[in-house]
PDB file of C-alpha atoms in Angstrom:
ATOM      1  CA  MET A 691      18.740  37.176 -31.898  1.00 80.00           C
ATOM      2  CA  VAL A 692      15.277  36.070 -34.019  1.00 90.00           C
ATOM      3  CA  GLU A 693      12.264  37.312 -32.037  1.00 94.00           C
ATOM      4  CA  PRO A 694      10.051  33.933 -30.623  1.00 92.00           C
ATOM      5  CA  LYS A 695       7.522  34.970 -32.923  1.00 94.00           C
ATOM      6  CA  GLN A 696       9.771  35.025 -36.201  1.00 95.00           C
ATOM      7  CA  ALA A 697      10.942  31.470 -34.844  1.00 94.00           C
ATOM      8  CA  ILE A 698       7.831  30.046 -34.525  1.00 95.00           C
ATOM      9  CA  ASP A 699       6.529  30.964 -38.110  1.00 94.00           C
ATOM     10  CA  ARG A 700       9.754  29.665 -39.693  1.00 95.00           C
ATOM     11  CA  ILE A 701       9.145  26.379 -37.702  1.00 95.00           C
ATOM     12  CA  ASN A 702       5.584  26.526 -38.888  1.00 93.00           C
ATOM     13  CA  ASN A 703       6.897  27.332 -42.289  1.00 94.00           C
ATOM     14  CA  VAL A 704       8.896  23.931 -42.530  1.00 93.00           C
ATOM     15  CA  PHE A 705       6.328  21.639 -41.031  1.00 92.00           C
ATOM     16  CA  GLY A 706       2.867  23.717 -41.573  1.00 91.00           C
ATOM     17  CA  ARG A 707       0.446  25.114 -38.606  1.00 90.00           C
ATOM     18  CA  HIS A 708      -1.616  22.577 -37.227  1.00 89.00           C
ATOM     19  CA  ALA A 709      -4.557  23.707 -34.955  1.00 85.00           C
ATOM     20  CA  GLY A 710      -3.822  23.323 -31.468  1.00 86.00           C
ATOM     21  CA  SER A 711      -0.345  21.524 -31.418  1.00 90.00           C
ATOM     22  CA  ARG A 712       3.339  22.311 -30.557  1.00 92.00           C
ATOM     23  CA  ALA A 713       5.527  24.151 -33.516  1.00 92.00           C
ATOM     24  CA  LEU A 714       8.039  20.899 -32.679  1.00 94.00           C
ATOM     25  CA  HIS A 715       7.287  17.607 -31.109  1.00 94.00           C
ATOM     26  CA  ALA A 716       3.934  18.052 -32.011  1.00 91.00           C
ATOM     27  CA  LYS A 717       3.013  14.262 -32.370  1.00 93.00           C
ATOM     28  CA  GLY A 718       3.382  12.416 -28.647  1.00 95.00           C
ATOM     29  CA  ARG A 719       1.037  10.689 -26.079  1.00 96.00           C
ATOM     30  CA  PHE A 720       1.050  11.009 -22.391  1.00 98.00           C
ATOM     31  CA  TYR A 721       1.794   8.309 -19.612  1.00 98.00           C
ATOM     32  CA  GLU A 722       1.820   8.051 -15.988  1.00 98.00           C
ATOM     33  CA  GLY A 723       4.638   6.961 -13.712  1.00 98.00           C
ATOM     34  CA  THR A 724       6.609   7.355 -10.305  1.00 98.00           C
ATOM     35  CA  PHE A 725       9.795   8.774  -9.985  1.00 98.00           C
ATOM     36  CA  GLN A 726      12.514   7.607  -6.983  1.00 98.00           C
ATOM     37  CA  ALA A 727      15.739   8.583  -6.463  1.00 98.00           C
ATOM     38  CA  LYS A 728      18.316   6.612  -5.397  1.00 96.00           C
ATOM     39  CA  GLU A 729      20.447   6.636  -1.401  1.00 90.00           C
ATOM     40  CA  GLY A 730      23.189   9.444  -2.321  1.00 90.00           C
ATOM     41  CA  ALA A 731      20.787  11.809  -4.684  1.00 97.00           C
ATOM     42  CA  ALA A 732      19.512  14.034  -1.798  1.00 97.00           C
ATOM     43  CA  ALA A 733      22.973  14.393  -0.452  1.00 96.00           C
ATOM     44  CA  SER A 734      24.100  16.397  -3.663  1.00 96.00           C
ATOM     45  CA  CYS A 735      20.558  17.931  -4.433  1.00 98.00           C
ATOM     46  CA  ARG A 736      18.310  19.601  -2.017  1.00 98.00           C
ATOM     47  CA  ALA A 737      15.028  19.655  -4.556  1.00 98.00           C
ATOM     48  CA  LEU A 738      12.498  17.716  -2.393  1.00 97.00           C
ATOM     49  CA  HIS A 739      12.206  15.072  -5.559  1.00 98.00           C
ATOM     50  CA  MET A 740      15.378  13.880  -4.912  1.00 98.00           C
ATOM     51  CA  GLN A 741      14.883  13.113  -0.918  1.00 97.00           C
ATOM     52  CA  GLY A 742      13.880   9.427  -1.538  1.00 96.00           C
ATOM     53  CA  ASP A 743      10.414   9.498  -1.749  1.00 97.00           C
ATOM     54  CA  GLU A 744       8.037   8.519  -4.375  1.00 98.00           C
ATOM     55  CA  ILE A 745       6.858  11.196  -7.008  1.00 97.00           C
ATOM     56  CA  PRO A 746       4.275  11.343  -9.604  1.00 98.00           C
ATOM     57  CA  VAL A 747       5.707  11.484 -12.835  1.00 98.00           C
ATOM     58  CA  ILE A 748       3.963  12.904 -15.878  1.00 98.00           C
ATOM     59  CA  VAL A 749       5.582  11.369 -19.416  1.00 98.00           C
ATOM     60  CA  ARG A 750       5.279  12.591 -22.677  1.00 98.00           C
ATOM     61  CA  PHE A 751       7.050  10.143 -26.006  1.00 97.00           C
ATOM     62  CA  SER A 752       6.779  12.398 -29.133  1.00 95.00           C
ATOM     63  CA  ASP A 753       8.435  12.464 -32.558  1.00 92.00           C
ATOM     64  CA  ALA A 754      10.336  15.818 -33.031  1.00 90.00           C
ATOM     65  CA  MET A 755       8.639  17.025 -36.031  1.00 89.00           C
ATOM     66  CA  GLY A 756       6.076  19.834 -36.364  1.00 91.00           C
ATOM     67  CA  ASN A 757       3.326  18.109 -37.692  1.00 91.00           C
ATOM     68  CA  PRO A 758       1.195  15.539 -36.124  1.00 91.00           C
ATOM     69  CA  LYS A 759      -0.411  13.888 -38.901  1.00 90.00           C
ATOM     70  CA  VAL A 760       3.184  12.354 -39.831  1.00 87.00           C
ATOM     71  CA  GLY A 761       3.822   8.363 -38.993  1.00 86.00           C
ATOM     72  CA  ASP A 762       6.233   6.770 -36.482  1.00 85.00           C
ATOM     73  CA  GLY A 763       7.858   5.730 -39.857  1.00 75.00           C
ATOM     74  CA  PRO A 764      10.105   8.233 -40.862  1.00 73.00           C
ATOM     75  CA  PRO A 765      13.680   8.524 -38.877  1.00 76.00           C
ATOM     76  CA  ASP A 766      13.286  11.714 -36.382  1.00 83.00           C
ATOM     77  CA  VAL A 767      14.842  12.191 -33.615  1.00 90.00           C
ATOM     78  CA  ARG A 768      12.363  11.292 -30.497  1.00 94.00           C
ATOM     79  CA  GLY A 769      11.279  13.233 -27.285  1.00 96.00           C
ATOM     80  CA  MET A 770      10.391  12.032 -23.753  1.00 97.00           C
ATOM     81  CA  ALA A 771       9.436  14.766 -21.294  1.00 98.00           C
ATOM     82  CA  ILE A 772       9.162  14.196 -18.064  1.00 98.00           C
ATOM     83  CA  SER A 773       7.195  16.689 -15.191  1.00 98.00           C
ATOM     84  CA  PHE A 774       7.971  15.779 -11.597  1.00 98.00           C
ATOM     85  CA  ARG A 775       4.922  16.640  -9.833  1.00 98.00           C
ATOM     86  CA  LEU A 776       6.380  17.705  -6.128  1.00 97.00           C
ATOM     87  CA  PRO A 777       4.255  16.835  -2.711  1.00 93.00           C
ATOM     88  CA  ASP A 778       4.191  20.532  -2.181  1.00 94.00           C
ATOM     89  CA  GLY A 779       1.948  21.453  -4.957  1.00 95.00           C
ATOM     90  CA  SER A 780       5.090  22.526  -7.648  1.00 96.00           C
ATOM     91  CA  ALA A 781       6.540  20.364 -10.741  1.00 97.00           C
ATOM     92  CA  THR A 782       9.992  20.679 -12.237  1.00 98.00           C
ATOM     93  CA  ASP A 783      10.528  19.400 -16.001  1.00 98.00           C
ATOM     94  CA  LEU A 784      12.967  18.097 -18.035  1.00 98.00           C
ATOM     95  CA  LEU A 785      13.016  17.188 -21.952  1.00 98.00           C
ATOM     96  CA  GLY A 786      15.161  14.939 -23.301  1.00 97.00           C
ATOM     97  CA  GLN A 787      16.079  14.045 -26.612  1.00 95.00           C
ATOM     98  CA  THR A 788      17.401  10.976 -28.614  1.00 94.00           C
ATOM     99  CA  ALA A 789      20.355  13.131 -30.253  1.00 93.00           C
ATOM    100  CA  PRO A 790      23.247  13.020 -27.468  1.00 93.00           C
ATOM    101  CA  ARG A 791      24.876  16.816 -29.110  1.00 94.00           C
ATOM    102  CA  PHE A 792      23.560  20.134 -29.467  1.00 96.00           C
ATOM    103  CA  PRO A 793      25.193  21.162 -32.352  1.00 96.00           C
ATOM    104  CA  PHE A 794      23.801  24.927 -32.484  1.00 96.00           C
ATOM    105  CA  LYS A 795      25.270  27.767 -30.179  1.00 94.00           C
ATOM    106  CA  THR A 796      22.861  29.524 -31.780  1.00 95.00           C
ATOM    107  CA  VAL A 797      18.778  30.042 -32.324  1.00 95.00           C
ATOM    108  CA  GLU A 798      19.503  31.416 -35.752  1.00 96.00           C
ATOM    109  CA  GLU A 799      21.793  28.207 -36.693  1.00 95.00           C
ATOM    110  CA  PHE A 800      19.414  25.928 -35.047  1.00 96.00           C
ATOM    111  CA  LEU A 801      16.396  27.661 -37.203  1.00 96.00           C
ATOM    112  CA  SER A 802      18.163  27.569 -40.661  1.00 96.00           C
ATOM    113  CA  PHE A 803      19.107  23.805 -39.867  1.00 95.00           C
ATOM    114  CA  THR A 804      15.321  22.822 -39.143  1.00 94.00           C
ATOM    115  CA  GLU A 805      14.503  24.597 -42.557  1.00 93.00           C
ATOM    116  CA  ILE A 806      16.650  22.250 -44.464  1.00 90.00           C
ATOM    117  CA  ALA A 807      16.828  18.973 -42.512  1.00 80.00           C
ATOM    118  CA  THR A 808      14.901  17.093 -44.520  1.00 76.00           C
ATOM    119  CA  ALA A 809      16.574  18.040 -47.412  1.00 81.00           C
ATOM    120  CA  LYS A 810      19.523  15.962 -47.158  1.00 79.00           C
ATOM    121  CA  ARG A 811      21.557  17.454 -50.205  1.00 88.00           C
ATOM    122  CA  LYS A 812      21.798  20.638 -48.699  1.00 92.00           C
ATOM    123  CA  ILE A 813      23.018  19.823 -45.346  1.00 91.00           C
ATOM    124  CA  ALA A 814      26.498  19.898 -46.813  1.00 92.00           C
ATOM    125  CA  GLY A 815      26.043  23.542 -47.684  1.00 95.00           C
ATOM    126  CA  PHE A 816      24.702  24.339 -44.606  1.00 94.00           C
ATOM    127  CA  VAL A 817      27.707  22.849 -42.727  1.00 95.00           C
ATOM    128  CA  ALA A 818      30.216  24.758 -44.558  1.00 96.00           C
ATOM    129  CA  ARG A 819      28.590  27.551 -43.872  1.00 96.00           C
ATOM    130  CA  HIS A 820      28.403  26.751 -39.984  1.00 96.00           C
ATOM    131  CA  PRO A 821      31.293  24.653 -39.499  1.00 96.00           C
ATOM    132  CA  GLY A 822      30.892  24.513 -35.654  1.00 95.00           C
ATOM    133  CA  THR A 823      28.262  22.550 -36.169  1.00 96.00           C
ATOM    134  CA  LEU A 824      29.831  19.432 -37.637  1.00 96.00           C
ATOM    135  CA  PRO A 825      31.225  17.538 -34.806  1.00 95.00           C
ATOM    136  CA  GLY A 826      27.685  17.601 -33.056  1.00 95.00           C
ATOM    137  CA  LEU A 827      25.613  16.526 -35.941  1.00 93.00           C
ATOM    138  CA  LEU A 828      28.526  13.663 -36.910  1.00 93.00           C
ATOM    139  CA  ALA A 829      28.048  12.445 -33.544  1.00 91.00           C
ATOM    140  CA  ASN A 830      24.816  12.522 -33.156  1.00 91.00           C
ATOM    141  CA  ALA A 831      24.227  10.671 -36.820  1.00 86.00           C
ATOM    142  CA  ARG A 832      26.206   7.807 -35.500  1.00 86.00           C
ATOM    143  CA  THR A 833      24.593   7.068 -32.052  1.00 82.00           C
ATOM    144  CA  PRO A 834      22.597   4.420 -31.388  1.00 74.00           C
ATOM    145  CA  SER A 835      19.801   6.407 -30.015  1.00 69.00           C
ATOM    146  CA  VAL A 836      19.342   8.250 -32.725  1.00 72.00           C
ATOM    147  CA  LEU A 837      19.526   5.247 -35.489  1.00 66.00           C
ATOM    148  CA  LEU A 838      17.006   2.800 -33.659  1.00 60.00           C
ATOM    149  CA  GLN A 839      13.628   3.159 -34.353  1.00 75.00           C
ATOM    150  CA  LYS A 840      12.331   0.053 -32.596  1.00 86.00           C
ATOM    151  CA  SER A 841      10.773   1.021 -29.351  1.00 93.00           C
ATOM    152  CA  PHE A 842      10.617   4.778 -27.379  1.00 95.00           C
ATOM    153  CA  ALA A 843      11.645   2.211 -24.376  1.00 95.00           C
ATOM    154  CA  GLU A 844      14.927   0.828 -25.610  1.00 93.00           C
ATOM    155  CA  VAL A 845      17.056   3.953 -26.449  1.00 93.00           C
ATOM    156  CA  THR A 846      18.734   6.862 -24.238  1.00 94.00           C
ATOM    157  CA  TYR A 847      17.335  10.496 -23.638  1.00 96.00           C
ATOM    158  CA  TYR A 848      19.427  13.694 -23.451  1.00 96.00           C
ATOM    159  CA  PRO A 849      18.227  16.566 -21.790  1.00 96.00           C
ATOM    160  CA  ILE A 850      20.565  18.894 -23.298  1.00 94.00           C
ATOM    161  CA  HIS A 851      21.185  21.932 -20.649  1.00 97.00           C
ATOM    162  CA  ALA A 852      22.797  21.954 -17.374  1.00 98.00           C
ATOM    163  CA  TYR A 853      21.485  22.711 -14.049  1.00 98.00           C
ATOM    164  CA  LYS A 854      22.926  23.749 -10.804  1.00 98.00           C
ATOM    165  CA  TRP A 855      22.822  21.952  -7.986  1.00 98.00           C
ATOM    166  CA  ILE A 856      22.451  22.747  -4.216  1.00 98.00           C
ATOM    167  CA  ALA A 857      23.349  20.147  -1.814  1.00 97.00           C
ATOM    168  CA  PRO A 858      22.048  20.774   1.593  1.00 97.00           C
ATOM    169  CA  SER A 859      25.502  21.539   3.017  1.00 97.00           C
ATOM    170  CA  GLY A 860      25.327  24.652   0.079  1.00 97.00           C
ATOM    171  CA  LYS A 861      27.810  22.782  -1.979  1.00 97.00           C
ATOM    172  CA  GLU A 862      27.145  23.394  -5.848  1.00 98.00           C
ATOM    173  CA  SER A 863      27.728  21.583  -8.465  1.00 97.00           C
ATOM    174  CA  TRP A 864      26.691  21.727 -12.525  1.00 98.00           C
ATOM    175  CA  VAL A 865      24.681  18.534 -13.668  1.00 98.00           C
ATOM    176  CA  ARG A 866      23.364  17.622 -17.233  1.00 98.00           C
ATOM    177  CA  TYR A 867      21.211  14.820 -16.949  1.00 98.00           C
ATOM    178  CA  ARG A 868      20.503  11.235 -18.966  1.00 97.00           C
ATOM    179  CA  PHE A 869      17.390   8.732 -18.931  1.00 97.00           C
ATOM    180  CA  ASP A 870      18.870   5.579 -19.450  1.00 96.00           C
ATOM    181  CA  PRO A 871      16.721   2.465 -20.501  1.00 96.00           C
ATOM    182  CA  VAL A 872      16.211  -0.412 -18.845  1.00 97.00           C
ATOM    183  CA  ALA A 873      14.527  -2.105 -21.771  1.00 93.00           C
ATOM    184  CA  THR A 874      16.116  -4.071 -24.512  1.00 87.00           C
ATOM    185  CA  LYS A 875      15.352  -5.405 -27.801  1.00 85.00           C
ATOM    186  CA  ARG A 876      15.314  -9.102 -25.978  1.00 88.00           C
ATOM    187  CA  ASP A 877      12.127  -8.536 -24.342  1.00 90.00           C
ATOM    188  CA  ARG A 878      10.249  -6.661 -27.110  1.00 90.00           C
ATOM    189  CA  PRO A 879       6.406  -7.898 -26.747  1.00 92.00           C
ATOM    190  CA  GLU A 880       5.537  -9.946 -29.715  1.00 88.00           C
ATOM    191  CA  GLY A 881       3.636  -8.339 -32.888  1.00 85.00           C
ATOM    192  CA  ASP A 882       4.586  -6.792 -35.735  1.00 84.00           C
ATOM    193  CA  PHE A 883       4.931  -3.051 -34.855  1.00 88.00           C
ATOM    194  CA  SER A 884       4.829  -0.987 -38.349  1.00 84.00           C
ATOM    195  CA  GLY A 885       1.885   0.963 -38.828  1.00 83.00           C
ATOM    196  CA  LYS A 886       1.501   4.540 -38.259  1.00 87.00           C
ATOM    197  CA  GLU A 887       1.577   4.272 -34.659  1.00 91.00           C
ATOM    198  CA  ARG A 888       4.062   1.901 -34.282  1.00 92.00           C
ATOM    199  CA  LEU A 889       6.772   3.080 -31.416  1.00 93.00           C
ATOM    200  CA  GLN A 890       3.415   4.415 -29.400  1.00 95.00           C
ATOM    201  CA  ASP A 891       1.778   0.868 -29.955  1.00 94.00           C
ATOM    202  CA  GLU A 892       5.163  -1.005 -29.145  1.00 95.00           C
ATOM    203  CA  LEU A 893       5.090   0.961 -25.982  1.00 96.00           C
ATOM    204  CA  MET A 894       1.351   0.155 -25.369  1.00 96.00           C
ATOM    205  CA  ALA A 895       2.214  -3.676 -25.650  1.00 96.00           C
ATOM    206  CA  ARG A 896       5.089  -3.442 -23.109  1.00 96.00           C
ATOM    207  CA  LEU A 897       3.262  -1.273 -20.334  1.00 97.00           C
ATOM    208  CA  ALA A 898       0.645  -4.297 -20.590  1.00 96.00           C
ATOM    209  CA  ARG A 899       2.760  -6.699 -19.586  1.00 95.00           C
ATOM    210  CA  GLY A 900       3.540  -4.560 -16.689  1.00 96.00           C
ATOM    211  CA  PRO A 901       5.875  -1.284 -16.187  1.00 98.00           C
ATOM    212  CA  VAL A 902       8.655   0.549 -18.354  1.00 97.00           C
ATOM    213  CA  HIS A 903      11.766   1.861 -16.535  1.00 98.00           C
ATOM    214  CA  PHE A 904      14.445   4.380 -17.010  1.00 98.00           C
ATOM    215  CA  GLU A 905      17.474   5.235 -14.940  1.00 98.00           C
ATOM    216  CA  LEU A 906      18.222   8.740 -14.235  1.00 98.00           C
ATOM    217  CA  THR A 907      21.551   9.670 -14.067  1.00 97.00           C
ATOM    218  CA  ALA A 908      23.833  13.320 -13.752  1.00 97.00           C
ATOM    219  CA  HIS A 909      26.900  13.780 -15.377  1.00 97.00           C
ATOM    220  CA  ILE A 910      28.947  16.119 -13.290  1.00 97.00           C
ATOM    221  CA  ALA A 911      30.584  18.720 -14.353  1.00 96.00           C
ATOM    222  CA  ALA A 912      34.321  19.222 -12.957  1.00 95.00           C
ATOM    223  CA  HIS A 913      36.010  22.579 -12.524  1.00 92.00           C
ATOM    224  CA  ASP A 914      37.107  23.223 -16.250  1.00 94.00           C
ATOM    225  CA  ASP A 915      33.622  21.871 -17.724  1.00 96.00           C
ATOM    226  CA  ASP A 916      31.575  24.912 -19.179  1.00 97.00           C
ATOM    227  CA  PRO A 917      27.716  24.479 -17.838  1.00 97.00           C
ATOM    228  CA  HIS A 918      26.819  27.417 -20.134  1.00 97.00           C
ATOM    229  CA  ASP A 919      27.394  26.211 -23.496  1.00 96.00           C
ATOM    230  CA  PRO A 920      24.553  23.425 -24.652  1.00 95.00           C
ATOM    231  CA  THR A 921      27.446  22.691 -27.431  1.00 96.00           C
ATOM    232  CA  SER A 922      30.204  22.223 -24.620  1.00 96.00           C
ATOM    233  CA  VAL A 923      31.816  18.485 -24.534  1.00 95.00           C
ATOM    234  CA  TRP A 924      32.579  18.048 -20.676  1.00 95.00           C
ATOM    235  CA  GLY A 925      35.992  15.786 -20.430  1.00 91.00           C
ATOM    236  CA  LYS A 926      37.348  13.273 -18.472  1.00 84.00           C
ATOM    237  CA  ASP A 927      37.368  14.652 -15.405  1.00 85.00           C
ATOM    238  CA  SER A 928      33.692  14.797 -14.989  1.00 88.00           C
ATOM    239  CA  ARG A 929      32.039  11.970 -13.511  1.00 92.00           C
ATOM    240  CA  HIS A 930      28.390  10.566 -13.421  1.00 95.00           C
ATOM    241  CA  LEU A 931      25.961   9.685 -10.545  1.00 96.00           C
ATOM    242  CA  GLU A 932      22.917   7.283 -10.847  1.00 96.00           C
ATOM    243  CA  VAL A 933      20.135   9.341  -9.262  1.00 98.00           C
ATOM    244  CA  GLY A 934      16.993   7.413  -9.214  1.00 98.00           C
ATOM    245  CA  ASP A 935      14.722   5.229 -11.186  1.00 98.00           C
ATOM    246  CA  ILE A 936      11.601   6.521 -13.589  1.00 98.00           C
ATOM    247  CA  THR A 937       9.206   3.813 -13.970  1.00 98.00           C
ATOM    248  CA  ILE A 938       6.110   4.241 -16.724  1.00 98.00           C
ATOM    249  CA  THR A 939       3.015   2.407 -15.199  1.00 98.00           C
ATOM    250  CA  GLY A 940       0.579   3.493 -17.978  1.00 97.00           C
ATOM    251  CA  PRO A 941      -0.947   6.015 -20.498  1.00 97.00           C
ATOM    252  CA  MET A 942      -2.922   8.418 -19.223  1.00 96.00           C
ATOM    253  CA  GLU A 943      -5.979  10.737 -20.049  1.00 94.00           C
ATOM    254  CA  ASP A 944      -5.172  13.134 -22.466  1.00 92.00           C
ATOM    255  CA  PRO A 945      -4.417  16.384 -20.907  1.00 92.00           C
ATOM    256  CA  GLU A 946      -4.711  18.138 -23.946  1.00 89.00           C
ATOM    257  CA  ALA A 947      -7.659  16.413 -25.029  1.00 85.00           C
ATOM    258  CA  ASN A 948     -10.965  19.073 -25.576  1.00 81.00           C
ATOM    259  CA  GLY A 949      -8.726  21.865 -26.034  1.00 79.00           C
ATOM    260  CA  GLY A 950      -6.921  21.014 -22.753  1.00 84.00           C
ATOM    261  CA  LEU A 951      -3.068  22.302 -22.482  1.00 88.00           C
ATOM    262  CA  PHE A 952       0.145  21.019 -20.981  1.00 93.00           C
ATOM    263  CA  VAL A 953       3.411  22.894 -20.915  1.00 93.00           C
ATOM    264  CA  PHE A 954       6.755  20.985 -20.096  1.00 96.00           C
ATOM    265  CA  ASP A 955       9.048  23.719 -19.684  1.00 96.00           C
ATOM    266  CA  PRO A 956      12.820  23.032 -19.150  1.00 97.00           C
ATOM    267  CA  THR A 957      13.101  26.296 -16.968  1.00 97.00           C
ATOM    268  CA  ARG A 958      10.836  25.472 -14.737  1.00 97.00           C
ATOM    269  CA  ILE A 959      12.826  24.732 -11.662  1.00 98.00           C
ATOM    270  CA  VAL A 960      12.411  24.161  -7.504  1.00 98.00           C
ATOM    271  CA  ASP A 961      14.777  24.525  -4.470  1.00 97.00           C
ATOM    272  CA  GLY A 962      17.528  22.911  -4.673  1.00 98.00           C
ATOM    273  CA  ILE A 963      18.073  23.879  -8.411  1.00 98.00           C
ATOM    274  CA  GLU A 964      19.066  26.358 -10.405  1.00 98.00           C
ATOM    275  CA  LEU A 965      19.582  27.580 -14.333  1.00 98.00           C
ATOM    276  CA  SER A 966      22.666  28.031 -16.146  1.00 97.00           C
ATOM    277  CA  ASN A 967      23.279  31.084 -18.381  1.00 97.00           C
ATOM    278  CA  ASP A 968      22.554  29.345 -21.472  1.00 96.00           C
ATOM    279  CA  PRO A 969      21.185  31.348 -23.848  1.00 95.00           C
ATOM    280  CA  ILE A 970      19.887  28.480 -25.940  1.00 96.00           C
ATOM    281  CA  LEU A 971      17.644  27.445 -22.883  1.00 96.00           C
ATOM    282  CA  HIS A 972      16.358  30.681 -21.830  1.00 95.00           C
ATOM    283  CA  TYR A 973      15.185  30.806 -25.420  1.00 95.00           C
ATOM    284  CA  ARG A 974      13.062  27.924 -25.024  1.00 94.00           C
ATOM    285  CA  ALA A 975      11.088  29.176 -22.711  1.00 91.00           C
ATOM    286  CA  LYS A 976      10.346  32.407 -24.719  1.00 92.00           C
ATOM    287  CA  ALA A 977       9.477  30.670 -27.928  1.00 93.00           C
ATOM    288  CA  TYR A 978       7.408  28.530 -25.737  1.00 91.00           C
ATOM    289  CA  SER A 979       4.824  30.877 -24.494  1.00 92.00           C
ATOM    290  CA  GLU A 980       4.425  32.253 -28.124  1.00 92.00           C
ATOM    291  CA  SER A 981       3.432  28.819 -29.043  1.00 90.00           C
ATOM    292  CA  VAL A 982       1.208  28.059 -26.467  1.00 89.00           C
ATOM    293  CA  SER A 983      -0.198  31.707 -27.096  1.00 88.00           C
ATOM    294  CA  ARG A 984      -1.122  30.524 -30.392  1.00 86.00           C
ATOM    295  CA  ARG A 985      -2.729  27.056 -29.144  1.00 83.00           C
ATOM    296  CA  ILE A 986      -4.733  28.938 -26.698  1.00 80.00           C
ATOM    297  CA  GLY A 987      -5.750  31.605 -30.044  1.00 73.00           C
ATOM    298  CA  GLU A 988      -6.591  28.140 -32.202  1.00 64.00           C
ATOM    299  CA  ALA A 989      -8.659  26.435 -29.133  1.00 52.00           C
ATOM    300  CA  GLY A 990     -10.438  29.674 -28.563  1.00 46.00           C
TER     301      GLY A 990
END
């Protein structure tokens, strides 16, 4: 497997190396808000933030590319990361993207695609070499969450990995999450949002009128569904549970200003939630560690 240092080097070779910035999702802004679980979530998961109390959250909306100087204009996968700040001082994170499917079984496939993704003429050759990626790539290309580029607030975000929920009774279930928007194009704020920061500007205009809401939904696996493969498609016997409400209230002071550091980690979990054996999930933590080490070194 590719070493994390080599992976970050290859990503930097695509987007450039930008001091103090993430290797991917380099351009983004932080917002604050709350999460409140709905009745029924606590019966399925004993984690503190599923018990119905209002929990503070830190949210970051971002563009996927690794160049923080690129504007919001070009088509891109967008990101929504959430850190749930629990009352006991712990935290747990979910990282969502607008692409509903993760097409890559290996880190090498992901890196190879990242290296040619901006050269569309090379994609056919990539698929010929990696035919297993085709269903996921086609699904992503057709989904409104990828095609719509009008607002961070109107699209669905998909954390790609499965997590084990442990109920108070001890019952275990595997879930994949989804952040479903409440906002629609009918309630867009007035104005022409066409500049370099158009998506962030549009979101700020919405927040000037009031909170922006998302619904957290859990896709609960059936017996035959595979939680350890991020490319797996769960079958018709799986079901969905409305977990709770995410309320974004406004922008927050940038915790990364003046050399600060804030990390969203999909492997950061709390009691009541466990990780799958998904190799991509576990690799991400190692790659983030390498990226963070570089950011710290550059800041110093």
